[in-house]
């Protein structure tokens, strides 16, 4: 998850610089790109993963649904809705 978030965020910034702002590739702001890369790794990758796994587990009753077999999950319409 950290790798995907890092690559996605860095790619989005590079796309914004080149395609939207029409910055030539030779003039890319690499400091800005590395800041977006770090943001993607630390916040979107590590913190959001920790938050969604640990906090959501306490807020929502996920153990009941996640411990079921795939067949039971597909039959559990209430669990699929939440």
CSV table of C-alpha atoms in Angstrom, one decimal, residues 65 68 70 72-82:
chain,number,residue,atom,x,y,z
A,65,UNK,CA,-18.0,-10.1,8.2
A,68,UNK,CA,-16.8,-15.5,7.0
A,70,UNK,CA,-16.3,-16.1,0.5
A,72,UNK,CA,-21.0,-16.7,3.2
A,73,UNK,CA,-19.9,-13.2,2.5
A,74,UNK,CA,-21.7,-13.2,-0.8
A,75,UNK,CA,-24.9,-14.3,0.9
A,76,UNK,CA,-24.6,-11.7,3.7
A,77,UNK,CA,-26.3,-8.8,2.1
A,78,UNK,CA,-26.3,-6.7,5.2
A,79,UNK,CA,-22.6,-7.1,5.6
A,80,UNK,CA,-22.0,-6.2,1.9
A,81,UNK,CA,-24.0,-3.0,2.4
A,82,UNK,CA,-21.9,-1.8,5.3
